[in-house]
Amino acid sequence: MVIAMNKLSKNTVPFPVPDNELERLKDILAYKLEDDCVMENLDQICVLARSLFDVPIASAILIGHDRMTFLGRSGGMDATSVPRKDVYSNYTILSDDVHVIEDTLQDERFKHNPFAQGPEGLRFYAAAPLYVRKGVRVGAFGILDHKPRGFSEENKMRLRALADLANKELQRRQVLMDLKRQRDLWSQTARMTKVGSWSFDSRTQVITSCPNTYDILEVDPERGEPGKQMMEYVIETLSSKLDADFAALVSRGAPLDREIEVITAKGNRRWGRLYGRAEKLHDRITHIAGSLQDVSETHETASKISRLAFTDSLTNLPNRTYFHKQLQQMGEAADTDIRPGSLLLLDIDHFKEVNDTFGSGAGDIVLKTVTRRLNAMFGKTCRVFRNGGDEFAVILSSELEAENTDLITDGLMQVLRKPITLHGQNIHITASVGLALKKQHSTDMDQLLKDASLALTTAKKEGRNQLVTFRPEMRQEQIQTKRLLDDIRLGLASGMFKPHYQPIVDISTNTISGFEALMRWHHPERGVLTPGAFGVAFDDPELALSLSDVALEHALERIALWRAADVTFGSIAVNLSCFQFQSGDLVANIQEKLSRWDVPPECLTLEVTENVYMGRRASQVASTIRKIHSMGVQIALDDFGTGYASLMSLNKFPIDRLKIEKSFVQDRNGGAVVQAIMTLGSRLGMKVVAEGVEDASQLATLYAMGCDQIQGYYFAKPMPPQNVPEYVRKFANNGDTENYAA
Ligand code: C2E
Ligand code: CA
Ligand code: CA
């Protein structure tokens, strides 16, 4: 045993210090043995010791850093503490043994101790160490007498037994303190994480909750709310579901874990996470233990995030993701704010052109304006979504539908057509709309969406700027279109697509200036078909490419043949589809064909429609066309007047010929448009071709306007290539040019 003697000033008697002094002091501190130190049970053990050993004093003491205090005592002085240097027990805490001093005045260590002196001096001392942990002796339990005594081995054993009792008390205090500390920690954590606990007694059917639960529900536990069970704070829309969950928990022990929205006793909205687990005894549920956590903050953050994820930043409308989510929820008949009715899908027509012509800022303004108009129109009972780009969706509420769908849809088209003013300029926009009406009890939202899309596609295909309501036949049409495209693919593969040729006549010189190659399907059963029967193929990127390529190949073959046969056919025009400009190798392709067929470029004209010039790739298209034009190939702008292009903006492209769309030519009131195009065209140095000229009066009008390039049935319908040489010959001879068409 190590005894470190403390170093004190001259007059003080030195006392030994155990080598684990630090640990000792730590234990005393940790279990607060020095504060409120009197322990009642220890007092009683002291009383017991006094009578057992017939001594005037018994005490349980604690030896602190510089003083001794009492944990319990019976008899003796009144002082509450004694300086450590004078304490006999300094020696007791050095070992586990029972320490006996039969006469202090006979012992060198104590004979000068102030407590040993005089008639009331403490002459006899016997004690056993006290500890909380083994080996860490914090004090002593002992007896004292004013007269010297002997102390038998048996007495030592008895004293030790009593000291052990005292030790048990200390340890009990330790356990209690540890427990209290743990409970404090738990309740602190619970407060910090805002968790409250509750329990349900199956017998009494009563829910009891801890103060934290009251806090979360903002219930004053003092006043209580008799009859108000915790569940009653849950918002109404949820309560039936929660009741079901709770019943399952109580009857079957199905674990409960649900996010709930509550309205607190003070009327605040909060989100909580409710857990419940059943406790069983002999397979019977006796008890439910649960917790309620206030997750309002997390919920707030989560909903902020989802608000961002589900909102379109430009228009503030819910976005496509949210649209699909909402549809799905409707399908599951889950909670949604609106009672779902029908579905509207809306696309702004030619939106890309608006952007390209007026800048993307203009596009944003258009989108915001449309948003405002839709919101104003559909109000709060319906829901408007921006599905991306120029696409919007509206879920019409059944309330609204109960009113008048027709009125609404008509109103919608009118509202959308109102011009939008931008930098003092009016932009006219239109939209294509597909509407699918919901069948009364159908929950198949996928189908509803498909139907609305199909209606929208139909609206676009049938010329845009209109609302089309889904009809079941459309599904059939869609299937038929798919079938038709398959047939066309087969027809292409077996070489059934070959163009016919329609002359373009220069009436000022009465010569043929060229022919336009127009694709025909030489159908084995249905005969020669025009694009009226297979035009859908021009909307299919892959087929449009193939068809135009076939047209080019055939045209060049014919040019080569006719040149060899000295037929004066002028220039052969071939229609290009916009997809050809996207494939990237158009220039090389044309170059290759021209040289393979050994055809001079000026024999070929390419017809492009104005929409090819518009759009995102306008500059790429422009450079492609310039390259082709610089090779010597002529360029004609087809169907002029139907799109958005202004002639001025087209001036930067090389255009040799303008073709006036036949509807202007054939329209009795189209004269002004034709005249305007004529004037502009000639000012820009372009030849103007009038298409669709069917009779002499149209011809006369055009002639009077100065239009000399004429294409139309008046001269000839598109004819098979083998008829061309004959036609050319007869035309030159002013002979009979009728009946050349197939
Ligand atoms: P388009 O390029 O505007 O061709 C002129 C259309 O007007 C042709 O219709 C022609 O037959 C028709 N037409 C000519 N004169 C008259 C007339 O006096 N009265 C009437 N009612 N119609 C007349 P078609 O051959 O049915 O072709 C329709 C459209 O199909 C073409 O319009 C063109 O856009 C497209 N197309 C035809 N062949 C091809 C091709 O090889 N490639 C591409 N990409 N498109 C083609
Ligand atoms: Ca054409
Ligand atoms: Ca045309």
PDB file of C-alpha atoms and ligand atoms in Angstrom, residues 502 516-520 530-532 538 544 547-548 551 574-577 580 607 638-639 661-662 666 691-694 711-714 716 718, ligand 1:
ATOM      1  CA  GLN A 502     -46.255  18.373-113.241  1.00  0.00           C
ATOM      2  CA  GLU A 516     -42.219  19.440-110.174  1.00  0.00           C
ATOM      3  CA  ALA A 517     -41.648  15.861-109.052  1.00  0.00           C
ATOM      4  CA  LEU A 518     -44.600  14.809-106.875  1.00  0.00           C
ATOM      5  CA  MET A 519     -44.481  11.503-105.097  1.00  0.00           C
ATOM      6  CA  ARG A 520     -46.962   8.756-105.970  1.00  0.00           C
ATOM      7  CA  THR A 530     -51.302  10.789-104.085  1.00  0.00           C
ATOM      8  CA  PRO A 531     -49.886  12.154-100.807  1.00  0.00           C
ATOM      9  CA  GLY A 532     -53.502  12.579 -99.755  1.00  0.00           C
ATOM     10  CA  PHE A 538     -44.010  13.198 -94.416  1.00  0.00           C
ATOM     11  CA  ALA A 544     -39.955  11.538 -94.862  1.00  0.00           C
ATOM     12  CA  LEU A 547     -39.394   9.355 -99.544  1.00  0.00           C
ATOM     13  CA  SER A 548     -37.502  12.515-100.414  1.00  0.00           C
ATOM     14  CA  ALA A 551     -37.837  11.314-105.150  1.00  0.00           C
ATOM     15  CA  VAL A 574     -37.909  18.082-105.939  1.00  0.00           C
ATOM     16  CA  ASN A 575     -39.532  18.693-102.565  1.00  0.00           C
ATOM     17  CA  LEU A 576     -37.290  18.488 -99.501  1.00  0.00           C
ATOM     18  CA  SER A 577     -38.558  17.756 -96.051  1.00  0.00           C
ATOM     19  CA  GLN A 580     -33.270  16.292 -94.468  1.00  0.00           C
ATOM     20  CA  GLU A 607     -38.347  23.183-103.018  1.00  0.00           C
ATOM     21  CA  ASP A 638     -42.770  26.499-101.405  1.00  0.00           C
ATOM     22  CA  ASP A 639     -46.233  27.233-100.003  1.00  0.00           C
ATOM     23  CA  GLU A 661     -49.663  28.559-101.977  1.00  0.00           C
ATOM     24  CA  LYS A 662     -52.582  27.382-104.087  1.00  0.00           C
ATOM     25  CA  GLN A 666     -57.853  29.703-105.791  1.00  0.00           C
ATOM     26  CA  GLU A 691     -49.670  27.003-107.924  1.00  0.00           C
ATOM     27  CA  GLY A 692     -53.043  25.417-108.336  1.00  0.00           C
ATOM     28  CA  VAL A 693     -54.190  27.312-111.390  1.00  0.00           C
ATOM     29  CA  GLU A 694     -57.176  25.395-112.652  1.00  0.00           C
ATOM     30  CA  GLN A 711     -48.418  25.481-112.315  1.00  0.00           C
ATOM     31  CA  GLY A 712     -51.788  23.807-112.187  1.00  0.00           C
ATOM     32  CA  TYR A 713     -54.325  21.506-113.665  1.00  0.00           C
ATOM     33  CA  TYR A 714     -55.071  24.193-116.254  1.00  0.00           C
ATOM     34  CA  ALA A 716     -51.533  19.521-116.706  1.00  0.00           C
ATOM     35  CA  PRO A 718     -48.876  15.479-112.476  1.00  0.00           C
TER      36      PRO A 718
HETATM   37  P1  C2E B   1     -46.864  20.849-102.952  1.00  0.00           P
HETATM   38  O1  C2E B   1     -45.366  20.775-102.908  1.00  0.00           O
HETATM   39  O2  C2E B   1     -47.471  22.175-102.649  1.00  0.00           O
HETATM   40  O3  C2E B   1     -47.299  20.334-104.329  1.00  0.00           O
HETATM   41  C1  C2E B   1     -48.341  20.878-105.061  1.00  0.00           C
HETATM   42  C2  C2E B   1     -49.577  20.104-104.845  1.00  0.00           C
HETATM   43  O4  C2E B   1     -50.645  20.755-105.521  1.00  0.00           O
HETATM   44  C3  C2E B   1     -49.501  18.710-105.466  1.00  0.00           C
HETATM   45  O5  C2E B   1     -50.267  17.843-104.675  1.00  0.00           O
HETATM   46  C4  C2E B   1     -50.194  18.895-106.789  1.00  0.00           C
HETATM   47  O6  C2E B   1     -50.708  17.738-107.325  1.00  0.00           O
HETATM   48  C5  C2E B   1     -51.280  19.868-106.364  1.00  0.00           C
HETATM   49  N1  C2E B   1     -51.764  20.627-107.519  1.00  0.00           N
HETATM   50  C6  C2E B   1     -51.099  21.146-108.582  1.00  0.00           C
HETATM   51  N2  C2E B   1     -51.914  21.837-109.413  1.00  0.00           N
HETATM   52  C7  C2E B   1     -53.143  21.778-108.845  1.00  0.00           C
HETATM   53  C8  C2E B   1     -54.412  22.317-109.216  1.00  0.00           C
HETATM   54  O7  C2E B   1     -54.602  22.981-110.241  1.00  0.00           O
HETATM   55  N3  C2E B   1     -55.469  22.067-108.384  1.00  0.00           N
HETATM   56  C9  C2E B   1     -55.307  21.318-107.281  1.00  0.00           C
HETATM   57  N4  C2E B   1     -56.367  21.101-106.491  1.00  0.00           N
HETATM   58  N5  C2E B   1     -54.131  20.793-106.875  1.00  0.00           N
HETATM   59  C10 C2E B   1     -53.057  21.037-107.671  1.00  0.00           C
HETATM   60  P2  C2E B   1     -49.814  16.414-104.327  1.00  0.00           P
HETATM   61  O8  C2E B   1     -49.071  15.773-105.424  1.00  0.00           O
HETATM   62  O9  C2E B   1     -50.968  15.678-103.773  1.00  0.00           O
HETATM   63  O10 C2E B   1     -48.763  16.650-103.193  1.00  0.00           O
HETATM   64  C11 C2E B   1     -49.147  17.186-101.984  1.00  0.00           C
HETATM   65  C12 C2E B   1     -47.970  17.589-101.156  1.00  0.00           C
HETATM   66  O11 C2E B   1     -47.203  16.484-100.775  1.00  0.00           O
HETATM   67  C13 C2E B   1     -46.987  18.500-101.862  1.00  0.00           C
HETATM   68  O12 C2E B   1     -47.470  19.801-101.907  1.00  0.00           O
HETATM   69  C14 C2E B   1     -45.771  18.326-101.057  1.00  0.00           C
HETATM   70  O13 C2E B   1     -45.845  19.151 -99.929  1.00  0.00           O
HETATM   71  C15 C2E B   1     -45.881  16.898-100.620  1.00  0.00           C
HETATM   72  N6  C2E B   1     -44.983  16.066-101.453  1.00  0.00           N
HETATM   73  C16 C2E B   1     -45.261  15.455-102.628  1.00  0.00           C
HETATM   74  N7  C2E B   1     -44.179  14.774-103.042  1.00  0.00           N
HETATM   75  C17 C2E B   1     -43.206  14.955-102.127  1.00  0.00           C
HETATM   76  C18 C2E B   1     -41.858  14.494-102.015  1.00  0.00           C
HETATM   77  O14 C2E B   1     -41.303  13.785-102.848  1.00  0.00           O
HETATM   78  N8  C2E B   1     -41.162  14.892-100.914  1.00  0.00           N
HETATM   79  C19 C2E B   1     -41.734  15.696 -99.982  1.00  0.00           C
HETATM   80  N9  C2E B   1     -41.012  16.036 -98.904  1.00  0.00           N
HETATM   81  N10 C2E B   1     -42.982  16.138-100.058  1.00  0.00           N
HETATM   82  C20 C2E B   1     -43.722  15.784-101.140  1.00  0.00           C
END
